[in-house]
Coordinates of C-alpha atoms and ligand atoms in Angstrom, one line a residue:
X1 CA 125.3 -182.6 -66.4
X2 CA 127.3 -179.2 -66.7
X3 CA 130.9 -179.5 -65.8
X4 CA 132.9 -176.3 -65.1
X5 CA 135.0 -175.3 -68.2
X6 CA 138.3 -174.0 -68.1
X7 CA 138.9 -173.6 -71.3
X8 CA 140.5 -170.9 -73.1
X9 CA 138.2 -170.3 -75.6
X10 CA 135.8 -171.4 -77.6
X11 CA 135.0 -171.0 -73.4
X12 CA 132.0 -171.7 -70.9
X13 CA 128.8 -169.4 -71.3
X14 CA 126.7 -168.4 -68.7
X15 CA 124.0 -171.1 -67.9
X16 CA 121.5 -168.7 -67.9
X17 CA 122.2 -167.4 -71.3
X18 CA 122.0 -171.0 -72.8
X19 CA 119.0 -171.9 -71.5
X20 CA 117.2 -168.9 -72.8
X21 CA 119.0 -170.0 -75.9
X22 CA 117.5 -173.7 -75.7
X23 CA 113.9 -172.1 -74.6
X24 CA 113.5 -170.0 -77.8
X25 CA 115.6 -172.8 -80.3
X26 CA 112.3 -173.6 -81.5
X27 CA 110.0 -171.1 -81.9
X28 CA 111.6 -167.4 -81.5
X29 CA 109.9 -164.7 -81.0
X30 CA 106.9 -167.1 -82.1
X31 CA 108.2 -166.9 -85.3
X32 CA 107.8 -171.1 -85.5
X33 CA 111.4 -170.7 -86.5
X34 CA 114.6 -170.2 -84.8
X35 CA 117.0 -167.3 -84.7
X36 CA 119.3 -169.0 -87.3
X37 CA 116.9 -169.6 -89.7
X38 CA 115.5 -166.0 -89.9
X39 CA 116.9 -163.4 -92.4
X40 CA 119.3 -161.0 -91.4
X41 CA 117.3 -158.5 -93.3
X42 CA 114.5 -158.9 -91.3
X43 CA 112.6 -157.0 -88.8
X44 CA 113.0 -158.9 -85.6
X45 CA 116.7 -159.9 -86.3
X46 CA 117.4 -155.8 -87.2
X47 CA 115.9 -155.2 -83.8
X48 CA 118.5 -157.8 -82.0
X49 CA 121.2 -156.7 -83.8
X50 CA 120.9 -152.9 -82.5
X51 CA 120.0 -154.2 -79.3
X52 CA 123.4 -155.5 -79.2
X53 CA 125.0 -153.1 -80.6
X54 CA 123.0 -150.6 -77.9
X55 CA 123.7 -153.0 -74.7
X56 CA 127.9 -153.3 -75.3
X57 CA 127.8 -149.7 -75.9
X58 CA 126.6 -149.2 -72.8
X59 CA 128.5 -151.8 -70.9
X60 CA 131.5 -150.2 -72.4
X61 CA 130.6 -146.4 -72.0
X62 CA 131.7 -146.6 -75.6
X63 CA 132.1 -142.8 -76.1
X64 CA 130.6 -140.5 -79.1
X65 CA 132.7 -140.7 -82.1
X66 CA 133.1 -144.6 -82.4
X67 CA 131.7 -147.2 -84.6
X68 CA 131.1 -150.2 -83.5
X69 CA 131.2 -153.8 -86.2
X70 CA 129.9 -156.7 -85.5
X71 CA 132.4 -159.0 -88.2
X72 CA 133.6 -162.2 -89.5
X73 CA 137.4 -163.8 -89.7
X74 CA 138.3 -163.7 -86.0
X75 CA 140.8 -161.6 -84.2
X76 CA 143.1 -163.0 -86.5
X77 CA 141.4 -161.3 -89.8
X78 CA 142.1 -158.4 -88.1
X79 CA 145.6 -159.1 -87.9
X80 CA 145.5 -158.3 -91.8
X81 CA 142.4 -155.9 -91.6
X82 CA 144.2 -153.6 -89.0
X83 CA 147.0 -152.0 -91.2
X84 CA 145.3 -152.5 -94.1
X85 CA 142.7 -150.1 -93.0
X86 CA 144.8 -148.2 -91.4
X87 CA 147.9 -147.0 -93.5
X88 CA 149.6 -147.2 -96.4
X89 CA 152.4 -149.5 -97.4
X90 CA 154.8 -147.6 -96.5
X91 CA 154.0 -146.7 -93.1
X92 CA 155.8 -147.6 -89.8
X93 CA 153.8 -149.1 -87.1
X94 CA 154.5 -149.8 -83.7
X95 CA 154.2 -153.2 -82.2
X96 CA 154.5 -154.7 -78.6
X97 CA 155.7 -158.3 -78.6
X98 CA 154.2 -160.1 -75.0
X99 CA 153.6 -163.2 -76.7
X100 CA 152.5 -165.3 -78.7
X101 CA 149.5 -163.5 -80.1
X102 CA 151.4 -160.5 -80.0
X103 CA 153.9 -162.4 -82.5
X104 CA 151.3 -163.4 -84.6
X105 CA 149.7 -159.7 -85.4
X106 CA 153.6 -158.4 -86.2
X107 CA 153.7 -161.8 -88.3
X108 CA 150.3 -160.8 -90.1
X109 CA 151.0 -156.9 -90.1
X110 CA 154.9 -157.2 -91.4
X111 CA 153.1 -158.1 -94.9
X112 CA 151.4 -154.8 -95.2
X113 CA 153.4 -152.5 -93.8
X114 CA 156.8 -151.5 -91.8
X115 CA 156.4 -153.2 -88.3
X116 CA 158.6 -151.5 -85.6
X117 CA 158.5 -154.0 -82.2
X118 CA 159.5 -151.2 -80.1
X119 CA 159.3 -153.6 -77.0
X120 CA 160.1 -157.5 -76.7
X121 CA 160.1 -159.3 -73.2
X122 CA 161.6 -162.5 -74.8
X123 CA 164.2 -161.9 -71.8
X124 CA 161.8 -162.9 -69.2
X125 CA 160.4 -165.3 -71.7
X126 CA 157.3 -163.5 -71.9
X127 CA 156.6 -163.6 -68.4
X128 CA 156.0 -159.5 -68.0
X129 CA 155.1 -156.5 -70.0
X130 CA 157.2 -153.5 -70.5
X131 CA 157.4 -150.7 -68.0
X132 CA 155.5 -147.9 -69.1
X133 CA 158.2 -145.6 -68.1
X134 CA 160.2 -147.5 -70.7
X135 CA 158.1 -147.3 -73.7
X136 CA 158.9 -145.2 -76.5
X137 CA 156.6 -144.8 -79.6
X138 CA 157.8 -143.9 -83.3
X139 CA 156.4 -140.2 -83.3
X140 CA 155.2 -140.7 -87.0
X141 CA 153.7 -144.4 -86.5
X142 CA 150.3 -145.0 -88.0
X143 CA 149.2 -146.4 -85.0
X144 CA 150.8 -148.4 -82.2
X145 CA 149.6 -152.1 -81.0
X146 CA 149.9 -154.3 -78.2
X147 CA 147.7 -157.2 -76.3
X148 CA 146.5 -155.7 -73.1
X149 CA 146.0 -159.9 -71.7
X150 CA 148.3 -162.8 -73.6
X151 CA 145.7 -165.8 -73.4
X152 CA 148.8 -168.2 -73.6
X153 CA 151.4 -166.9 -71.4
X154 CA 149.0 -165.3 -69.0
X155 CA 150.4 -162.1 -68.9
X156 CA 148.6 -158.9 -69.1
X157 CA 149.1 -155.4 -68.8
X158 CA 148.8 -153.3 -65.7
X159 CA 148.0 -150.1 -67.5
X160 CA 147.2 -148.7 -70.5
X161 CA 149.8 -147.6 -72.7
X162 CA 150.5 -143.7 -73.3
X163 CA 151.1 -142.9 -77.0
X164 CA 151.6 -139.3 -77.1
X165 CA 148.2 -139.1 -80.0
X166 CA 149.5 -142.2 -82.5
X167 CA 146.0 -144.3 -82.6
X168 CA 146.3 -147.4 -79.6
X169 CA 145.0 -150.5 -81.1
X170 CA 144.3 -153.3 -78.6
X171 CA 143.5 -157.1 -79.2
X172 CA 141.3 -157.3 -76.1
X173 CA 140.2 -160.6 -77.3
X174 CA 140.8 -162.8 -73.6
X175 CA 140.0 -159.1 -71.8
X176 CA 136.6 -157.2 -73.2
X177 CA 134.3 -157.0 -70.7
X178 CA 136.1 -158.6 -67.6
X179 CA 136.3 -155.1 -66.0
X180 CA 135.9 -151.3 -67.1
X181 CA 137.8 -150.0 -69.7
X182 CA 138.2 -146.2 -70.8
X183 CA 137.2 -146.5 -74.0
X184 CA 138.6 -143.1 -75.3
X185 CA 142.3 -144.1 -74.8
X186 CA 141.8 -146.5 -77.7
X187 CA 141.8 -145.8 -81.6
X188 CA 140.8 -149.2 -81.6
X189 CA 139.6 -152.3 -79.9
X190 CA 139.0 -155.7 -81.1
X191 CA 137.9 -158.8 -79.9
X192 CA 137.0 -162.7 -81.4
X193 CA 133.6 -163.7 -79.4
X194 CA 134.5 -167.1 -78.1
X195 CA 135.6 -166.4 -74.9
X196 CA 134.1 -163.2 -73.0
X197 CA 131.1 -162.4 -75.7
X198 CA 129.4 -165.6 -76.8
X199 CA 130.1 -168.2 -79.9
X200 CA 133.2 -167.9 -82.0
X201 CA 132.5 -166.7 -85.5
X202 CA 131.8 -163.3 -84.4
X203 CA 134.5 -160.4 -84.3
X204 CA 133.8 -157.0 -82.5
X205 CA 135.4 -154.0 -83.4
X206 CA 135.4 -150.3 -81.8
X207 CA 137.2 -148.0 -84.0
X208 CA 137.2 -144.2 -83.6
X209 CA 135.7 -142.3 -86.3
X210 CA 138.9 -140.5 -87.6
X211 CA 140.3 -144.3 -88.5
X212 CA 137.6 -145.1 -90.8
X213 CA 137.7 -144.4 -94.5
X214 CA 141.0 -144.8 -94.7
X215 CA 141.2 -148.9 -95.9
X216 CA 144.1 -149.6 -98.6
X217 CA 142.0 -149.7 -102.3
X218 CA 142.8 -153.8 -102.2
X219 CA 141.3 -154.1 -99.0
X220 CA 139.1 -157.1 -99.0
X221 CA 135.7 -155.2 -99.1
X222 CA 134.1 -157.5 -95.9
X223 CA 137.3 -155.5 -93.8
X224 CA 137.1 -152.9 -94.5
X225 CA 135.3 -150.7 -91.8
X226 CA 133.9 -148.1 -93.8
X227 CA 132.1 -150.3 -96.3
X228 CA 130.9 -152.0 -93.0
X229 CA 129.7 -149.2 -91.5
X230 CA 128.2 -147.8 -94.2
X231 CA 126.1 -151.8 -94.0
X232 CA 125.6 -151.6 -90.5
X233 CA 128.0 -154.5 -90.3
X234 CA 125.5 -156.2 -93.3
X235 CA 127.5 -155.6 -96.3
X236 CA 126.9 -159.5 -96.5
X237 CA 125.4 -162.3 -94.2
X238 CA 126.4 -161.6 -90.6
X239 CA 127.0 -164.5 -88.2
X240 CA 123.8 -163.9 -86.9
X241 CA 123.5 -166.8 -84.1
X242 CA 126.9 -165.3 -82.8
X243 CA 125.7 -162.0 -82.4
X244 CA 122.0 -162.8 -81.0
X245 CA 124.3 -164.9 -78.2
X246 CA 126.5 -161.8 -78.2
X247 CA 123.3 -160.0 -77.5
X248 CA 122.1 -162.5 -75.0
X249 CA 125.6 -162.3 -73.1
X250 CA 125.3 -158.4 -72.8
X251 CA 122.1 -158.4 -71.1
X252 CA 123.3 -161.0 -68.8
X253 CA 126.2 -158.7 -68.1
X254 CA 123.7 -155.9 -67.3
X255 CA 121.7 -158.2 -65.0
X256 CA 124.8 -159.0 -63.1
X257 CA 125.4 -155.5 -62.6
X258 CA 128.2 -154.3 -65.5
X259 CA 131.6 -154.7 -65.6
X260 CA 132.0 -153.2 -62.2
X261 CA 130.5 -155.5 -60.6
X262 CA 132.6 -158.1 -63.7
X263 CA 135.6 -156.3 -62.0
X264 CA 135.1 -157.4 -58.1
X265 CA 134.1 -160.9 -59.1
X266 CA 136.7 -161.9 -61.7
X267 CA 139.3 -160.2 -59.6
X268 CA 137.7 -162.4 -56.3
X269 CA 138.2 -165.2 -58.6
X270 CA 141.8 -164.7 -59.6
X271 CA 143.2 -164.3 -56.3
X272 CA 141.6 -167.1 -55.3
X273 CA 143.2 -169.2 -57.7
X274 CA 146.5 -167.1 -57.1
X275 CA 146.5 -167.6 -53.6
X276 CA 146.2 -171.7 -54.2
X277 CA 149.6 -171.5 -56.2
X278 CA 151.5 -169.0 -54.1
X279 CA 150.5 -171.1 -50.7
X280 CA 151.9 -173.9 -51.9
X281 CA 155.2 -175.5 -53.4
X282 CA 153.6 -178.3 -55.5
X283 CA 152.3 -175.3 -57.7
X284 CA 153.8 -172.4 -59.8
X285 CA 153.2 -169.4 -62.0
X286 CA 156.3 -168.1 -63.8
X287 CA 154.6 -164.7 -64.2
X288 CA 155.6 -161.2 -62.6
X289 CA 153.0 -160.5 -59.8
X290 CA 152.2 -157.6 -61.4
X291 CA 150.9 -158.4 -64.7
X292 CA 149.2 -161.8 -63.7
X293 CA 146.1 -162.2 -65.8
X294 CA 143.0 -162.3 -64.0
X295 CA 141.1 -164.2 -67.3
X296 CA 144.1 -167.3 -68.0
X297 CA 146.2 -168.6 -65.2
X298 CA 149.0 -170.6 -66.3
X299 CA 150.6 -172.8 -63.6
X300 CA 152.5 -176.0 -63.3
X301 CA 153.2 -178.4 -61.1
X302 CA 156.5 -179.6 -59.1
X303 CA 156.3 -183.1 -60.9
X304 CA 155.9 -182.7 -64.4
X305 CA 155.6 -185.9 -65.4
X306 CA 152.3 -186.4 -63.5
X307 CA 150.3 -183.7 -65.8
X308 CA 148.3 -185.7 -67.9
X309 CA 147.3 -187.4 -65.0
X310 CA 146.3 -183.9 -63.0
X311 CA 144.6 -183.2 -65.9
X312 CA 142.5 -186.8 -66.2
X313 CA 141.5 -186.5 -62.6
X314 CA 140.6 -183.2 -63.0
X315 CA 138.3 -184.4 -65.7
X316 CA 136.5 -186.8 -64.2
X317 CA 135.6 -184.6 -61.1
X318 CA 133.6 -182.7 -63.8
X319 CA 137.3 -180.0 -64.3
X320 CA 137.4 -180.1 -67.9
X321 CA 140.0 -178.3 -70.0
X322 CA 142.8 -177.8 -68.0
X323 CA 146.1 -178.5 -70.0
X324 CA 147.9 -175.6 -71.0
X325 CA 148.5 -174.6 -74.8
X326 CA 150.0 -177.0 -76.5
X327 CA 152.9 -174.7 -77.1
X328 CA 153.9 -174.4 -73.8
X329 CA 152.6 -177.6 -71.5
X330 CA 152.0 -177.2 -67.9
X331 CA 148.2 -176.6 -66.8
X332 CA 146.1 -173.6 -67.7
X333 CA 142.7 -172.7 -66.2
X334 CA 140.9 -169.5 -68.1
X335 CA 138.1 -167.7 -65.9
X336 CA 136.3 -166.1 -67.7
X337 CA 133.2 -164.1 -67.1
X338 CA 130.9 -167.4 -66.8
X339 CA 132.9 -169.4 -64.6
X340 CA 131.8 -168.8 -60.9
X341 CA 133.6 -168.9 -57.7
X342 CA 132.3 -172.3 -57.1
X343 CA 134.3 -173.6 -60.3
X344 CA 137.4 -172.2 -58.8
X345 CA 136.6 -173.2 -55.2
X346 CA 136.0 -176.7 -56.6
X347 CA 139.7 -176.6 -59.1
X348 CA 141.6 -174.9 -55.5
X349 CA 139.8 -178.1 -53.3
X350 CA 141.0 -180.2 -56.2
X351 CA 144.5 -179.5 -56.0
X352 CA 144.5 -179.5 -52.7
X353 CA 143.7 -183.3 -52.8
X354 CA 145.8 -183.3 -56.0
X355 CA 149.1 -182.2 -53.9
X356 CA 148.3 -184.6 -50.5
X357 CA 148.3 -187.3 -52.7
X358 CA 150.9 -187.0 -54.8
X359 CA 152.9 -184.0 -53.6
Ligands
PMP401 N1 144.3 -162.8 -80.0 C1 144.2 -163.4 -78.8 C2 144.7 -162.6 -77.6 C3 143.6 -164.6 -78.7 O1 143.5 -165.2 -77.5 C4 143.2 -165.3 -79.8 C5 142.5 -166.7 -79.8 N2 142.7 -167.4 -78.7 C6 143.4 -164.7 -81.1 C7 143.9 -163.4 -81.1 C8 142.9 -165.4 -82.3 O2 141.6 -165.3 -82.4 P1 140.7 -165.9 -83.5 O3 140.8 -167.4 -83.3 O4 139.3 -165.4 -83.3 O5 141.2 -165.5 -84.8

């Protein structure tokens, strides 16, 4: 039986995707061999890889003059891989701090180069994002970064940041492909898989062309993004299940009409969940209104002390994964592209029933 995942990520995949997945285990292509066991090198898997490559292009409108990677090591290799490929070590770059994973690239990047957070929100604890209006950007930065949607806190940005031409790199790791992005603003965009794109142990990368050829000599050669481009992300074995997944995810997405139509359901889904908590007492969301994330939705509940059950009860009625990070407590439910409005309908009904008896 399927239960409806909230989990922030590895996260839930659409059905249809992992049935066509179970269908072909066996015999792709009619190979007599799965996908996994085929080589990377080889005709068919070339032909899914492009494919890919092809479909997120197009659900992106990924613009001429960008490369896109298909990598290893997670959004957190390209913590390190980002100012290593993109200036020296004695470059300033600019940083954003909205939380947690924010800290952690300035952690990662503050051993390569000269990290400038030119905005912090530890003042509202991380419960909002700068105002753009407030923003100022080193003029000679090597590039400027920030985390359009904090996974953890549940906070994500309204807009896109203006950096007067310094490169915007954006973690968009709990954001790609919930909604249209303008591509062009970005020098770069990166994303782990495991939560809007398929299996974890894939990494996606859109990088302009200007930003490439540029890695630091000690670069570790599998990051950097000319070597990778030059290997059509093959300099060595690609996680190739991850990325036929990927690929699998990306014509789902087309099926279900592109990230417009992405945009109207996961922002139906949201509000839904959002209206639950604001209608009622019992539940809260510390976040400003105005950068509430539509893909993780923190929220606690006026007892604390009766989480674990919540979250136990949840469980059994088939709501799996709902404690929040383990950092910061309370309940978190991440709504991904695969969860439907049924799986919040059912998680609203639940605490519904939750809050009559217990509230
Ligand atoms: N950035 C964000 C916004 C994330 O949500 C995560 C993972 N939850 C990471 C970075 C780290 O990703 P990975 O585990 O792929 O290194």
């Amino acid at each position: 039986m399927r239960i409806y995942n909230f989990a922030a990520g590895p996260a839930t995949l659409p059905l249809e995707v992992l049935e066509q997945a179970r269908d072909e285990l066996l015999d792709w292509r009619d190979g007599g061999m799965s996908v996994m066991e085929v080589s990377h090198r080889s005709k068919a898997f070339v032909r899914v890889a492009e494919q890919a490559e092809s479909d997120l292009r197009e659900l992106l409108a990924v613009p001429d003059g960008y490369k896109v990677l298909f990598l290893q090591g997670g959004a957190t290799g390209q913590f390190s891989a980002i100012p290593l490929n993109l200036a020296g070590p004695d470059a300033t770059a600019d940083y954003l701090n909205t939380g947690q994973w924010s800290k952690k690239a300035i952690g990662e990047a503050r051993r390569y180069l000269n990290v400038k957070v030119v905005a912090d929100e530890k003042d509202s604890n991380y419960t909002t994002v700068p105002l753009a209006a407030n923003l100022a950007f080193t003029a000679a930065a090597a590039y400027v970064h920030y985390t359009p949607n904090e996974t953890i806190g549940g906070v994500e940005f309204p807009y896109v940041p203006e950096t007067g031409g310094v490169p915007l790199v954006a973690d968009m790791s709990s954001t790609i492909l919930s909604r249209p992005i303008d591509v062009a603003r970005f020098g770069l965009i990166y994303a782990g898989a495991q939560k809007n794109i398929g299996p974890s142990g894939l990494t996606v990368v859109i990088v302009r062309d200007d930003l490439v050829g540029r890695a630091r000599e000690l670069t570790p050669t599998v990051f950097d993004y000319q070597a990778m481009v030059e290997a059509g992300s093959m300099l060595n074995t690609p996680p190739t299940f991850g990325w036929y997944v990927a690929g699998l995810v990306f014509q789902w997405l087309k099926r279900q009409g592109g990230l417009a139509a992405m945009e109207r359901h996961n922002r139906a889904k949201a509000a839904r969940l959002y209206d639950a908590i604001d209608a009622s007492p019992y539940y809260g969301n510390p976040v400003d209104p105005v950068c509430r994330s539509w893909m993780n939705v923190p929220f606690t509940i006026a007892k604390p002390e009766l989480e674990k059950t919540f979250v136990a009860e949840a469980a059994a009625e088939g709501l799996a994964n709902l404690e929040g990070h383990r950092s910061v407590g309370g309940m978190r439910a991440s709504l991904y592209n695969a969860m439907t409005m049924e799986g919040v309908e059912a998680l609203t009904a639940f605490m519904a029933e939750f809050e009559r008896r217990y509230g």
